[in-house]
Each structure stands twice: as C-alpha cells, then as structure tokens.
Coordinates of C-alpha atoms and ligand atoms in Angstrom, one line a residue:
M14 CA 4.7 -20.1 -11.7
K15 CA 5.2 -18.9 -15.3
Q16 CA 4.3 -15.5 -14.6
Y17 CA 6.9 -15.4 -11.7
L18 CA 9.6 -16.6 -13.9
A19 CA 8.6 -14.3 -16.6
L20 CA 8.9 -11.3 -14.3
C21 CA 12.4 -12.4 -12.9
Q22 CA 13.5 -12.8 -16.6
R23 CA 12.2 -9.4 -17.4
I24 CA 13.9 -7.8 -14.6
I25 CA 17.3 -9.5 -15.7
E26 CA 16.9 -8.5 -19.3
Q27 CA 15.4 -5.0 -19.1
G28 CA 15.8 -3.9 -15.5
H29 CA 17.5 -0.6 -14.6
W30 CA 20.2 -0.3 -11.8
V31 CA 18.6 1.9 -9.0
E32 CA 20.5 3.0 -5.9
N33 CA 18.5 2.4 -2.8
K34 CA 19.4 4.8 0.0
R35 CA 17.5 2.9 2.8
T36 CA 19.5 -0.2 2.4
G37 CA 22.7 1.1 0.9
K38 CA 22.2 -1.6 -2.0
R39 CA 21.6 -1.3 -5.7
C40 CA 18.5 -3.1 -7.2
L41 CA 17.9 -4.2 -10.7
T42 CA 14.4 -2.6 -11.3
V43 CA 11.4 -2.7 -13.5
I44 CA 8.2 -0.8 -13.0
N45 CA 4.8 -2.3 -13.3
A46 CA 3.9 -6.0 -13.2
D47 CA 0.3 -7.5 -13.3
L48 CA 0.1 -11.0 -11.8
E49 CA -3.1 -13.1 -11.6
Y50 CA -4.0 -16.0 -9.4
Q51 CA -6.9 -18.5 -10.2
V52 CA -8.2 -19.1 -6.8
A53 CA -11.4 -20.7 -8.1
A54 CA -9.2 -23.5 -9.7
N55 CA -7.1 -23.7 -6.6
E56 CA -4.0 -23.1 -8.5
F57 CA -1.8 -22.2 -5.5
P58 CA 0.9 -19.8 -6.7
L59 CA 3.7 -21.4 -4.7
I60 CA 7.3 -21.1 -6.2
T61 CA 8.4 -24.6 -7.2
T62 CA 12.0 -23.6 -8.6
R63 CA 13.0 -23.5 -4.9
K64 CA 11.6 -24.6 -1.6
S65 CA 9.1 -22.0 -0.4
Y66 CA 8.2 -21.6 3.3
W67 CA 4.5 -21.1 2.6
K68 CA 3.6 -21.5 6.3
S69 CA 5.6 -18.5 7.2
A70 CA 3.9 -16.4 4.6
I71 CA 0.4 -17.5 5.8
A72 CA 1.4 -16.9 9.2
E73 CA 2.3 -13.3 8.2
L74 CA -1.1 -12.8 6.6
L75 CA -2.9 -14.2 9.8
G76 CA -0.8 -11.6 11.9
Y77 CA -2.0 -8.8 9.7
I78 CA -5.5 -10.0 9.9
R79 CA -5.3 -10.0 13.6
G80 CA -3.8 -6.4 13.7
Y81 CA -0.6 -7.5 15.3
S82 CA 2.3 -4.9 15.9
N83 CA 4.9 -7.0 17.6
A84 CA 7.5 -9.5 16.1
A85 CA 7.1 -11.8 18.9
D86 CA 3.4 -12.3 18.0
F87 CA 4.4 -13.2 14.6
R88 CA 6.9 -15.6 15.9
A89 CA 4.3 -17.2 18.0
L90 CA 2.0 -17.8 14.9
G91 CA 5.2 -19.5 13.1
T92 CA 7.2 -16.6 11.2
K93 CA 10.4 -14.7 12.0
T94 CA 9.9 -12.5 9.1
W95 CA 9.5 -9.3 11.2
D96 CA 12.6 -9.7 13.5
A97 CA 15.0 -7.8 11.6
N98 CA 12.9 -4.8 10.7
A99 CA 11.6 -4.6 14.2
N100 CA 15.0 -5.0 16.0
D101 CA 17.8 -4.5 13.5
N102 CA 16.8 -1.2 11.7
T103 CA 18.9 1.7 13.0
D104 CA 16.3 4.5 12.2
W105 CA 13.6 2.6 14.1
L106 CA 15.9 1.7 16.9
A107 CA 16.5 5.4 17.5
S108 CA 12.7 6.3 17.2
P109 CA 11.0 7.6 20.3
H110 CA 7.8 5.8 19.0
R111 CA 9.3 2.3 19.3
K112 CA 7.9 0.8 22.5
G113 CA 10.7 -1.9 23.1
P114 CA 12.1 -5.0 21.6
D115 CA 10.0 -6.7 18.9
D116 CA 7.8 -3.5 18.5
M117 CA 6.8 -2.9 14.9
G118 CA 4.8 0.2 15.6
R119 CA 1.7 1.4 13.5
V120 CA 2.2 -0.9 10.5
Y121 CA 0.1 -3.1 8.3
G122 CA -2.5 -5.0 10.6
V123 CA -2.8 -1.9 13.1
Q124 CA -3.7 0.4 10.1
G125 CA -6.2 -2.4 8.9
R126 CA -7.7 -3.2 12.3
A127 CA -7.3 0.1 14.2
W128 CA -6.8 3.2 12.0
S129 CA -6.9 6.3 14.2
K130 CA -9.6 8.7 13.3
P131 CA -9.0 12.4 13.8
D132 CA -12.2 12.9 15.6
G133 CA -11.2 10.2 18.1
G134 CA -11.6 6.3 18.2
V135 CA -10.5 3.8 15.8
L136 CA -11.8 2.4 12.5
D137 CA -11.8 -1.3 11.9
Q138 CA -11.4 -1.5 8.1
L139 CA -11.4 -5.3 7.8
Q140 CA -14.6 -5.9 9.9
K141 CA -16.4 -3.5 7.7
V142 CA -15.4 -5.2 4.7
V143 CA -16.3 -8.7 6.1
D144 CA -19.8 -7.3 7.4
D145 CA -20.6 -5.8 3.9
L146 CA -19.5 -9.0 2.0
Q147 CA -21.4 -11.4 4.4
Q148 CA -24.6 -9.5 3.5
G149 CA -23.8 -9.7 -0.3
I150 CA -22.9 -5.9 -0.4
D151 CA -20.2 -4.5 -2.6
D152 CA -20.4 -0.6 -2.3
R153 CA -17.5 -0.3 -4.6
G154 CA -15.2 0.6 -1.7
E155 CA -14.5 -2.6 0.0
I156 CA -10.9 -1.5 0.5
I157 CA -8.5 -2.4 3.3
S158 CA -5.7 0.3 3.3
F159 CA -2.5 0.0 5.2
Y160 CA -1.1 3.2 3.7
N161 CA -1.2 6.0 6.3
P162 CA 1.5 8.5 5.4
G163 CA 0.7 10.4 8.6
E164 CA 1.9 7.8 10.6
F165 CA 5.0 6.4 8.8
H166 CA 7.3 7.9 11.4
M167 CA 5.4 5.7 14.0
G168 CA 6.3 2.3 12.3
C169 CA 9.3 0.3 11.3
L170 CA 8.6 0.1 7.6
R171 CA 6.1 1.5 5.4
P172 CA 3.7 -1.2 4.0
C173 CA 4.6 -2.8 0.6
M174 CA 1.4 -4.5 -0.2
H175 CA -0.7 -1.5 0.8
T176 CA -4.3 -1.9 -0.3
H177 CA -6.7 -4.9 -0.9
N178 CA -9.8 -4.1 -2.7
F179 CA -12.5 -6.8 -2.7
S180 CA -15.4 -7.0 -5.4
L181 CA -18.4 -9.0 -5.7
L182 CA -19.9 -10.2 -9.1
G183 CA -23.0 -12.2 -8.1
D184 CA -21.8 -14.8 -5.6
T185 CA -18.1 -14.7 -6.7
L186 CA -15.6 -12.8 -4.8
Y187 CA -12.6 -11.1 -6.4
L188 CA -9.5 -9.4 -4.8
T189 CA -7.2 -6.7 -6.3
S190 CA -4.1 -6.1 -4.2
Y191 CA -1.6 -3.3 -4.8
Q192 CA 2.0 -3.4 -4.0
R193 CA 4.4 -0.3 -4.3
S194 CA 7.7 -2.1 -3.7
C195 CA 8.5 -5.8 -4.3
D196 CA 11.7 -7.8 -3.3
V197 CA 11.1 -10.4 -6.1
P198 CA 13.4 -13.2 -4.8
L199 CA 12.2 -13.0 -1.2
G200 CA 9.1 -10.8 -0.7
L201 CA 7.0 -12.0 -3.9
N202 CA 7.5 -15.6 -2.9
F203 CA 5.6 -14.7 0.2
N204 CA 3.2 -12.1 -1.2
Q205 CA 1.9 -14.3 -4.0
V206 CA 0.7 -16.9 -1.3
Q207 CA -0.9 -14.0 0.8
V208 CA -2.9 -12.5 -2.1
F209 CA -4.2 -15.9 -3.1
T210 CA -4.8 -17.0 0.5
F211 CA -6.5 -13.8 1.6
L212 CA -9.2 -14.1 -1.2
A213 CA -9.7 -17.8 -0.4
L214 CA -10.1 -17.0 3.4
M215 CA -12.4 -14.0 2.8
A216 CA -14.7 -16.1 0.4
Q217 CA -14.9 -18.9 2.9
I218 CA -15.9 -16.7 5.9
T219 CA -18.3 -14.4 3.8
G220 CA -20.0 -17.4 2.1
H221 CA -18.9 -16.7 -1.4
K222 CA -17.0 -18.6 -4.3
A223 CA -13.5 -17.4 -4.8
G224 CA -12.8 -15.8 -8.2
V225 CA -9.5 -14.4 -9.3
A226 CA -6.9 -12.6 -7.4
Y227 CA -5.2 -9.7 -9.3
H228 CA -1.8 -8.6 -7.8
K229 CA -0.5 -5.2 -9.2
I230 CA 3.0 -4.4 -8.4
V231 CA 4.7 -1.0 -9.3
N232 CA 8.5 -1.2 -8.4
A233 CA 9.8 -4.8 -8.6
H234 CA 13.4 -5.4 -8.0
I235 CA 16.0 -7.8 -7.4
Y236 CA 19.0 -6.7 -4.9
E237 CA 22.5 -6.7 -6.2
D238 CA 23.4 -9.5 -3.7
Q239 CA 20.7 -11.7 -5.1
L240 CA 21.1 -11.5 -8.6
E241 CA 23.7 -14.2 -9.2
L242 CA 21.5 -16.8 -7.4
M243 CA 18.5 -15.8 -9.4
R244 CA 20.1 -15.6 -12.7
D245 CA 22.5 -18.7 -12.5
V246 CA 20.6 -21.0 -10.2
Q247 CA 17.0 -20.4 -9.8
L248 CA 16.2 -19.3 -13.3
K249 CA 18.1 -22.5 -14.7
R250 CA 15.5 -24.8 -13.0
S251 CA 12.3 -26.0 -14.7
P252 CA 9.1 -25.4 -12.7
F253 CA 6.7 -28.1 -11.4
P254 CA 3.0 -28.0 -11.7
S255 CA 1.0 -25.8 -9.0
P256 CA 0.1 -27.5 -5.7
K257 CA -3.2 -27.0 -4.0
L258 CA -4.1 -25.2 -0.9
L259 CA -6.4 -26.8 1.6
I260 CA -7.9 -24.8 4.3
N261 CA -9.9 -26.1 7.3
P262 CA -13.6 -25.8 6.5
E263 CA -14.3 -25.1 10.0
I264 CA -13.0 -21.7 9.5
K265 CA -16.3 -19.8 9.2
S266 CA -15.8 -16.2 10.7
L267 CA -13.4 -13.4 11.2
K268 CA -13.7 -14.3 14.9
D269 CA -12.3 -17.8 14.0
L270 CA -9.3 -16.2 12.4
E271 CA -8.8 -14.0 15.4
T272 CA -9.0 -16.6 18.0
W273 CA -8.1 -20.4 17.4
V274 CA -6.7 -20.7 13.8
T275 CA -3.0 -22.0 13.6
M276 CA -0.9 -23.0 10.8
D277 CA -2.2 -26.6 11.2
D278 CA -5.4 -25.3 9.7
F279 CA -3.6 -25.1 6.4
T280 CA -2.1 -27.8 4.2
V281 CA -0.4 -27.9 0.8
E282 CA -1.1 -30.9 -1.4
G283 CA 1.3 -32.0 -4.2
Y284 CA 4.1 -29.6 -3.5
Q285 CA 7.0 -30.7 -5.7
H286 CA 9.9 -28.3 -5.6
H287 CA 13.6 -28.0 -6.3
E288 CA 15.8 -27.5 -3.3
A289 CA 16.0 -24.4 -1.1
I290 CA 17.9 -21.2 -2.1
Q291 CA 19.0 -18.9 0.7
Y292 CA 18.8 -15.3 -0.6
P293 CA 20.4 -12.4 1.3
F294 CA 17.9 -10.3 3.1
S295 CA 18.3 -6.5 3.0
V296 CA 17.1 -4.5 6.2
Ligands
MHF27 N1 14.3 -6.6 2.0 C1 13.0 -6.9 2.3 N2 12.5 -7.9 1.7 C2 11.0 -8.5 2.0 O1 10.6 -9.3 1.2 C3 10.5 -8.0 3.2 C4 11.2 -6.8 4.0 N3 12.5 -6.5 3.5 N4 10.8 -6.5 5.1 C5 9.3 -6.7 5.5 C6 9.0 -8.0 5.1 C7 9.4 -9.4 5.7 N5 9.5 -10.3 4.7 C8 10.3 -11.3 4.6 C9 11.3 -11.5 5.5 C10 12.1 -12.6 5.4 C11 11.9 -13.5 4.4 C12 12.8 -14.7 4.4 O2 13.9 -14.7 5.0 N6 12.4 -15.7 3.7 C13 13.3 -17.0 3.6 C14 13.0 -17.9 4.8 C15 11.7 -17.8 5.5 C16 11.5 -18.8 6.6 O3 12.5 -19.7 6.9 O4 10.4 -18.7 7.2 C17 13.1 -17.7 2.2 O5 13.9 -18.4 1.9 O6 11.9 -17.4 1.6 C18 10.9 -13.4 3.5 C19 10.0 -12.4 3.6 C20 8.9 -9.6 3.4 N7 9.3 -8.2 3.7
LIG28 O1 5.4 -7.8 2.0 C1 6.5 -7.4 1.6 C2 7.2 -6.3 2.4 C3 8.2 -5.9 1.9 N1 8.9 -6.3 0.8 C4 10.1 -5.7 0.3 C5 10.3 -4.6 -0.7 C6 11.5 -4.0 -0.6 O2 12.7 -4.5 -0.9 C7 11.5 -3.7 1.1 C8 10.9 -2.6 1.6 O3 11.7 -1.5 1.3 P1 11.2 -0.2 0.8 O4 12.5 0.9 1.0 O5 10.2 0.4 2.2 O6 10.5 -0.1 -0.4 O7 10.7 -4.9 1.4 C9 8.2 -7.1 -0.1 O8 8.7 -7.4 -1.1 N2 7.1 -7.5 0.4

C-alpha cells in the first residue's frame, strides 16, 4: 500500500501534463514505476484507502487465463470492466473486425491462448509455460505476451499489462509483469491484485512456492478528472494493514481454472478499508 501511495504522491508532485488523443483528456504523467508484491508472505496488495472491488479484478484475470474475447463472458464471471471498451469506443464500433455487441476482438487472453501463427494454427503460450513449470523447467523464456502489433486493429484496446515472465529459482516461482500504460486511480488498483494473484495461482497449479511478483510500469498517469479526488480525498486517508488472499486449495491445474473455478474460490481475510470513491472512467 505504501508503494501505491508513494507513486500517487510522486505523480502529483513531479508529474507532467500530457494530452491524450484517444480519450481527449489530459493526464498527469510520470515515467517508470517499479512495484513489488510479497506473495510468499501473502501480503495482498489491496488498496485500503478506498473500497477495492477485488473480485472484479480477479474475474478479469480469470477471463484472460481462459482466453475470453467477449465482455458478456467477463460479466458472467463477475466483472463489467470490459463493457465500455467493447461497446462504447467509436473507433472499435466502426471496425469491420468487430463481430457484434460485447466483442472485444483479438486482445489479451486471445493472444495468450491462441496466438495466430503465420504458418497456420495457433500457439497456446500459457499452456507451454504451465507445462514447463510443472516439470521444473525454466528455459529463461517462460513468457506470455499479449502484445501483437500486427493485430491491434483487430481488438478494442491495446493490452496495457502486456507481458508476464515467470522464473524458477529452486522450487520458488517468481513473476515479472510489464505494463506500458497505467490508469493509477482505477486500473492499478486492479492490476496489483492481478499480478499478485497470477503468481499465487501459477505457483499453486505448477506445484511451487510463490516468491515475489515484480510489476514494472512505464507510463503511470492520473486523468485530469480524477486528480481532485486522488489529491484531496484518497491521499488524505491513512492506510490499513494488508489483508490476506485465500485461494481454494482444490484448484490444482490449468483445466480447473478453465472449467469450474468461480469467484467463490477466492476469499480475502482482514480487509479493513475506507469508504468507496467513484473515479471517472475514460473510454
Ligand atoms: N481508462 C481506462 N482505465 C482502465 O483502468 C482500463 C481501461 N480504461 N480499459 C480497459 C481496462 C478495464 N479496466 C477497468 C475498468 C473499470 C474499472 C472500474 O470501473 N472500477 C471501479 C468499480 C469496479 C466494480 O464495481 O467492479 C472501481 O471503483 O474500482 C476498473 C478497471 C482496467 N482498464
Ligand atoms: O489493465 C489495464 C488496462 C488499461 N489500463 C488503462 C491505462 C490507460 O489509461 C487506458 C488505456 O489507454 P491507452 O491509450 O491504450 O494507453 O487503460 C490500465 O491501467 N490497466
């Protein structure tokens, strides 16, 4: 929590105003942030200075793991976070590649589970990493990349968290995740939960201990219409201690994640938080 607050403070004190063409808004921006989550100690990086909808964040992650490309599938898991990008983005609505309402196109999970190969067929990046890690293999390329510039025009948004790189040291699993663009009041609140939970889940299904998750962010910003709430409300509050994330120990394989897992398989213990803040969302 301290590192999140420090990043917000840094943006406010040192940020540069940058015009963003896609959203038509200005963003107070800094470049480069390095966050770390202690997954071994189960210090769940949940924001405590406002209510965080952590189930929605884990539902998003599960949707990526399953390779979903439709906002309705995400809603069925318990999150509405893709509704606006799939249905309210004028460029995407006009795209010949959009298959209809709720279609997100070839984003995130589609790239992770079904990357199109130029010589035909698809590549399942996540399955490869799981298979290797289960056998204790780290070939120094245990990477899942959602970043496929040749298909940006076929999706509603370029991936923000675009690369997840797993590493094994002995029987401890590490994760380094890369993010090119970060909406600190809204997106980071979710992305922290996702990086932490992805490592915890991958360690559990591949039979390793979880170590540290490293989260590397390039462009970290606060939109102009979020600034007052962040500076004058959220940053005035004192954080509470980190809660713990409990994952159903019956989740033992990628198949389990793909088939029966729901948000009921995740609980958070000891979540003390300040009241909710509704930040404006930019499409
Ligand atoms: N501008 C922008 N910021 C983002 O963080 C973002 C995007 N766009 N587009 C793609 C995804 C969707 N994500 C989202 C979308 C909505 C919320 C959101 O509205 N969160 C609220 C309520 C969540 C709920 O009730 O489930 C929050 O208070 O955290 C968060 C992340 C993250 N991403
Ligand atoms: O997981 C996510 C997904 C998206 N975001 C934010 C970061 C930006 O504010 C927008 C995406 O806009 P671009 O113009 O494509 O950079 O969504 C996030 O923080 N986390």
